[in-house]
Amino acid sequence: MPTDSPMQLGMIGLGRMGANLVRRLMRDGHSCVVFDVSQHAVQQLADEGATGAGSITDFVSKLSKPRAIWIMVPAGVVQPTIDQLRPLLDAGDILIDGGNSYYRDDIDRARQLKADGIHYVDCGTSGGVWGLDRGYCLMIGGADGPVEHLDPLFKTIAPGEGSAEPTPSRTRQGGTAPDGYLHCGPSGAGHFVKMVHNGVEYGMMSAIGEGLSIIKHANEGLQKQEVDAETAPLRDPEAYEYNIDVAEVAELWRRGSVVGSWLVDLVADAFARSPDLDDFAGRVSDSGEGRWTVTAAIETGVPASVITAALYERFESRGNGDFTDKILSAMRSEFGGHAEKKS
């Protein structure tokens, strides 16, 4: 249903999320000007009704003042993009960083752009590749005026109140959190909340992965047991003689379980496509938010052992602990004459 307050938005960055943000906005009656280093991506959205641009200068010229520009690029590309835009913009224009920038960078950028009268809004955006239909959870930082001006855009992008059951004990009236977007505070507050959100995500993902892995290995008692000085014996093999279908457990946990969640939904779907997960190597990247969350926890003195352990597990998955393991093996060899056991 078209919005009653259609707006124009410029989108820079038409990757997995940027392109679908544009589609969701256009579907609700907003108009979009789009730019990306890939002209194929630009043309694809132009074919769907957006106004394509061939350069940053062309992009800015096609936007009505006051301009609203959403930057949806990797964190390392945000500052160069702002540097290109800044001399082309006017006082009153609004820049929105919808990626996963470090919140401290937001504070600096907002201060620098304020000198030119340009407003800066940081908007943590969660929803992944499913956001086109589900909507995106938005965590917003910035001054009241520009955030209020952008409200029709945020309202369209967010999932809406009907996306979740009402909170039974909630008596608070008003506010946008039930719609799936929230003005969290001044510059940096949005990305701060999104940073911690992603740290929590690390911990939840690790817990689900570890739990299902324990279930997968519940059949160790049925395996041939190594008997040598380098192998701790399985004390009660008969206690671990279960060949449990892990994919079916994931499917089961989706229904009525306390741990049922969108993440479990996605795991179940992954198992359905690849029962042994052979499509995945197990190398888990991190884009910075987990590290920044742990740093904030340390600096504020907040215990965050689960998120920290989940972050280190991601480092381990990439082989970053291999040299440590070699040192451990060398020490065992030196003090006890333990030879490495080949797998």
XYZ file of C-alpha atoms in Angstrom:
343
model
C 0.000 0.000 0.000
C 1.665 3.310 -1.026
C 2.717 5.564 1.836
C 0.860 8.822 2.526
C 4.220 10.653 2.747
C 6.304 9.579 -0.257
C 9.914 10.739 -0.175
C 12.958 10.586 -2.374
C 16.062 8.716 -1.241
C 19.437 8.301 -2.856
C 21.083 4.911 -2.295
C 24.813 4.328 -2.728
C 25.705 0.632 -2.602
C 23.438 -1.883 -4.271
C 24.647 -5.122 -2.751
C 22.501 -7.762 -1.072
C 20.879 -5.315 1.343
C 21.129 -1.975 -0.446
C 19.245 -3.202 -3.516
C 16.448 -4.715 -1.451
C 16.127 -1.577 0.650
C 15.490 0.297 -2.592
C 12.940 -2.289 -3.725
C 11.102 -2.117 -0.400
C 10.988 1.675 -0.547
C 9.747 1.782 -4.149
C 7.135 -0.837 -3.372
C 5.686 1.573 -0.799
C 5.614 4.567 -3.138
C 8.950 6.265 -2.428
C 11.251 7.255 -5.297
C 14.911 6.246 -5.356
C 18.044 7.426 -7.135
C 20.713 4.719 -7.140
C 24.453 4.456 -7.675
C 26.972 1.631 -7.406
C 30.427 0.922 -8.797
C 28.676 -1.847 -10.727
C 26.630 -0.281 -13.505
C 24.955 -3.648 -13.991
C 23.495 -3.335 -10.474
C 22.393 0.224 -11.262
C 20.733 -0.821 -14.514
C 18.936 -3.713 -12.846
C 17.208 -1.376 -10.395
C 16.623 1.235 -13.091
C 14.716 -1.429 -14.985
C 12.564 -1.856 -11.878
C 11.707 1.834 -11.603
C 14.619 3.520 -9.831
C 16.538 6.436 -11.340
C 20.044 5.256 -12.174
C 23.196 7.375 -11.972
C 26.508 6.883 -13.745
C 28.706 8.738 -11.270
C 28.612 10.331 -7.825
C 28.216 13.769 -9.399
C 25.360 12.531 -11.601
C 23.808 10.864 -8.566
C 23.807 14.041 -6.456
C 22.436 16.137 -9.344
C 19.371 13.901 -9.611
C 18.363 14.380 -5.973
C 15.969 17.074 -4.790
C 17.026 19.363 -1.928
C 17.242 18.773 0.938
C 18.874 15.569 -0.204
C 18.603 12.316 1.746
C 21.421 9.910 0.881
C 21.756 6.400 2.306
C 25.236 4.849 2.144
C 25.157 1.036 2.203
C 28.778 0.001 1.693
C 31.416 -1.874 3.773
C 32.697 0.058 6.793
C 36.090 0.643 5.179
C 34.500 2.345 2.169
C 32.213 4.722 4.089
C 34.766 7.512 4.665
C 36.028 7.610 1.033
C 32.383 7.752 -0.090
C 31.646 10.642 2.289
C 34.790 12.416 1.068
C 33.480 12.220 -2.516
C 30.016 13.413 -1.539
C 30.881 16.225 0.860
C 31.924 18.923 -1.668
C 28.793 18.197 -3.730
C 26.304 18.604 -0.889
C 24.567 21.618 0.632
C 23.578 22.666 4.132
C 20.470 20.773 5.207
C 21.304 17.596 3.282
C 21.257 14.343 5.247
C 23.757 11.484 5.008
C 22.678 8.129 6.427
C 25.213 5.371 7.041
C 23.208 2.142 7.086
C 26.159 -0.254 7.257
C 28.156 -1.559 10.200
C 30.494 1.339 10.909
C 32.240 1.750 14.257
C 30.108 4.064 16.373
C 33.118 6.188 17.358
C 33.628 7.002 13.677
C 30.025 8.236 13.601
C 30.760 10.722 16.366
C 33.714 12.136 14.423
C 31.866 12.210 11.088
C 28.823 13.951 12.526
C 31.045 16.634 14.037
C 32.986 17.169 10.802
C 29.891 17.343 8.586
C 28.125 19.682 10.986
C 30.684 22.344 10.028
C 29.114 22.339 6.543
C 25.552 22.193 7.869
C 25.215 18.596 6.675
C 23.289 16.227 8.949
C 24.649 12.744 9.651
C 22.511 9.816 10.778
C 23.853 6.378 11.693
C 21.405 3.548 11.153
C 22.239 -0.005 12.195
C 20.285 -2.256 9.845
C 19.445 -5.889 10.615
C 17.530 -8.233 8.357
C 20.054 -9.675 5.951
C 18.976 -11.048 2.608
C 15.449 -11.681 3.947
C 14.674 -8.062 4.686
C 12.835 -7.298 1.443
C 9.801 -9.245 2.622
C 10.349 -9.390 6.396
C 11.441 -5.784 6.810
C 14.596 -4.492 8.500
C 15.116 -3.765 12.185
C 16.573 -0.247 12.372
C 18.706 1.170 15.198
C 19.110 4.906 14.606
C 21.445 7.573 15.942
C 21.508 11.296 15.217
C 19.886 14.644 15.970
C 16.125 14.781 16.440
C 15.339 16.985 13.436
C 16.841 14.908 10.612
C 15.704 11.646 12.188
C 12.123 12.915 12.373
C 12.353 14.121 8.774
C 13.327 10.608 7.662
C 10.548 8.905 9.618
C 8.429 7.947 6.545
C 11.441 6.112 5.099
C 12.207 4.302 8.336
C 8.559 3.320 8.742
C 8.534 1.743 5.271
C 11.814 -0.108 5.730
C 10.956 -1.499 9.181
C 8.879 -4.695 9.608
C 5.845 -3.001 11.165
C 3.935 -3.701 14.378
C 2.262 -6.835 13.038
C 5.597 -8.607 12.548
C 5.582 -9.868 16.154
C 3.017 -10.649 18.802
C 2.383 -7.752 21.208
C 4.492 -7.886 24.374
C 1.962 -9.047 27.008
C 3.102 -6.775 29.825
C 3.859 -3.706 27.729
C 1.689 -0.778 28.797
C 3.865 1.976 27.374
C 2.009 4.008 24.772
C 3.581 5.421 21.629
C 7.113 4.961 20.431
C 8.336 3.247 17.286
C 10.056 0.179 18.767
C 6.954 -2.010 18.190
C 7.179 -1.054 14.508
C 10.776 -2.279 14.323
C 12.750 0.969 14.357
C 14.077 3.126 17.176
C 15.875 6.446 17.541
C 18.393 5.244 20.119
C 20.088 8.583 20.832
C 22.610 11.084 19.413
C 25.315 10.353 16.845
C 26.756 6.860 17.218
C 23.934 5.489 19.375
C 22.366 3.576 16.502
C 25.568 1.831 15.517
C 26.392 1.221 19.188
C 23.145 -0.733 19.607
C 23.722 -2.558 16.301
C 27.286 -3.362 17.372
C 26.066 -5.045 20.548
C 23.240 -6.715 18.587
C 25.852 -8.390 16.389
C 27.909 -9.388 19.412
C 24.819 -11.091 20.856
C 24.316 -12.738 17.471
C 27.852 -14.197 17.702
C 27.028 -15.767 21.057
C 23.666 -17.169 19.966
C 25.132 -18.664 16.799
C 27.964 -20.297 18.730
C 25.616 -21.792 21.331
C 23.361 -23.280 18.643
C 26.353 -24.628 16.721
C 27.998 -26.135 19.789
C 24.783 -27.740 21.026
C 24.016 -29.416 17.711
C 27.639 -30.551 17.457
C 27.403 -32.260 20.866
C 24.284 -34.055 19.637
C 26.074 -35.116 16.455
C 28.878 -36.653 18.553
C 26.528 -38.516 20.904
C 27.541 -41.732 19.070
C 31.180 -41.719 20.192
C 30.587 -44.890 22.197
C 29.836 -46.735 18.949
C 33.153 -45.707 17.388
C 36.375 -47.647 17.690
C 38.156 -46.363 20.764
C 41.854 -45.528 20.550
C 43.885 -47.055 23.368
C 47.214 -45.307 23.817
C 49.001 -42.869 26.100
C 47.980 -39.890 24.028
C 44.218 -40.449 24.081
C 41.914 -39.801 27.029
C 39.600 -42.845 27.201
C 35.825 -42.503 26.933
C 34.852 -43.527 30.448
C 31.351 -44.860 29.718
C 31.025 -45.716 26.021
C 27.532 -47.141 26.577
C 26.367 -43.651 27.597
C 27.172 -42.335 24.114
C 25.522 -44.752 21.709
C 22.955 -42.459 20.103
C 22.826 -41.925 16.355
C 20.654 -38.828 16.476
C 19.586 -37.078 13.295
C 20.869 -33.550 13.884
C 18.905 -32.106 10.969
C 15.679 -33.429 12.469
C 16.593 -31.986 15.874
C 16.992 -28.565 14.267
C 13.598 -29.033 12.612
C 12.129 -30.116 15.944
C 13.504 -27.149 17.867
C 11.657 -24.782 15.532
C 8.344 -25.828 17.058
C 7.421 -24.870 20.593
C 11.002 -24.948 21.876
C 12.349 -22.294 24.212
C 15.389 -21.962 21.901
C 13.239 -21.740 18.769
C 14.332 -18.696 16.756
C 15.001 -17.362 13.289
C 18.582 -18.616 13.625
C 17.332 -22.149 14.285
C 14.980 -21.753 11.302
C 17.961 -20.917 9.116
C 20.021 -23.833 10.461
C 17.171 -26.244 9.722
C 16.958 -24.902 6.186
C 20.727 -25.258 5.721
C 20.539 -28.918 6.809
C 17.651 -29.491 4.400
C 19.838 -28.274 1.533
C 23.079 -29.926 2.690
C 22.462 -32.703 5.278
C 26.154 -33.010 6.213
C 26.846 -29.306 5.609
C 29.408 -30.292 2.985
C 28.734 -26.975 1.258
C 30.558 -25.196 4.082
C 34.217 -25.249 5.102
C 33.626 -23.929 8.623
C 35.629 -20.723 8.193
C 33.676 -18.033 10.039
C 34.491 -14.393 9.313
C 33.931 -11.397 11.576
C 33.361 -7.896 10.233
C 34.341 -6.008 13.388
C 31.196 -5.633 15.474
C 32.079 -8.491 17.839
C 35.523 -7.026 18.474
C 34.071 -3.580 19.150
C 31.461 -5.058 21.499
C 34.174 -6.807 23.515
C 36.181 -3.571 23.621
C 33.149 -1.682 24.948
C 32.599 -4.398 27.555
C 36.204 -4.138 28.724
C 36.196 -0.342 28.838
C 32.913 -0.183 30.778
C 33.756 -3.126 33.033
C 30.841 -5.284 31.907
C 31.440 -9.071 31.957
C 30.816 -10.467 28.469
C 32.391 -13.920 28.550
C 29.975 -15.565 26.088
C 30.379 -12.917 23.375
C 34.162 -12.887 23.899
C 34.401 -16.675 23.620
C 32.259 -16.608 20.463
C 34.568 -14.018 18.917
C 37.653 -16.109 19.700
C 35.944 -19.156 18.199
C 35.651 -17.260 14.926
C 39.372 -16.524 15.029
C 40.016 -20.231 15.678
C 37.835 -21.277 12.746
C 40.147 -19.393 10.378
C 43.249 -21.189 11.567
C 44.491 -18.208 13.571
C 45.288 -20.518 16.481
C 47.447 -22.921 14.473
C 50.726 -21.419 15.638
C 49.559 -21.525 19.257
C 48.755 -25.214 18.789
C 52.225 -25.851 17.402
C 53.747 -24.215 20.477
C 51.595 -26.396 22.762
C 52.638 -29.499 20.875
C 56.297 -28.476 21.072
C 56.082 -27.942 24.843
C 54.459 -31.372 25.375
C 57.223 -32.926 23.338
C 59.904 -31.113 25.330
C 58.679 -31.719 28.876
C 57.161 -35.171 28.464
C 58.477 -36.651 25.277
C 54.949 -36.737 23.859
C 54.932 -37.413 20.154
C 52.239 -35.758 18.084
C 49.373 -38.067 17.326
C 48.506 -37.917 13.639
C 44.820 -37.580 12.871
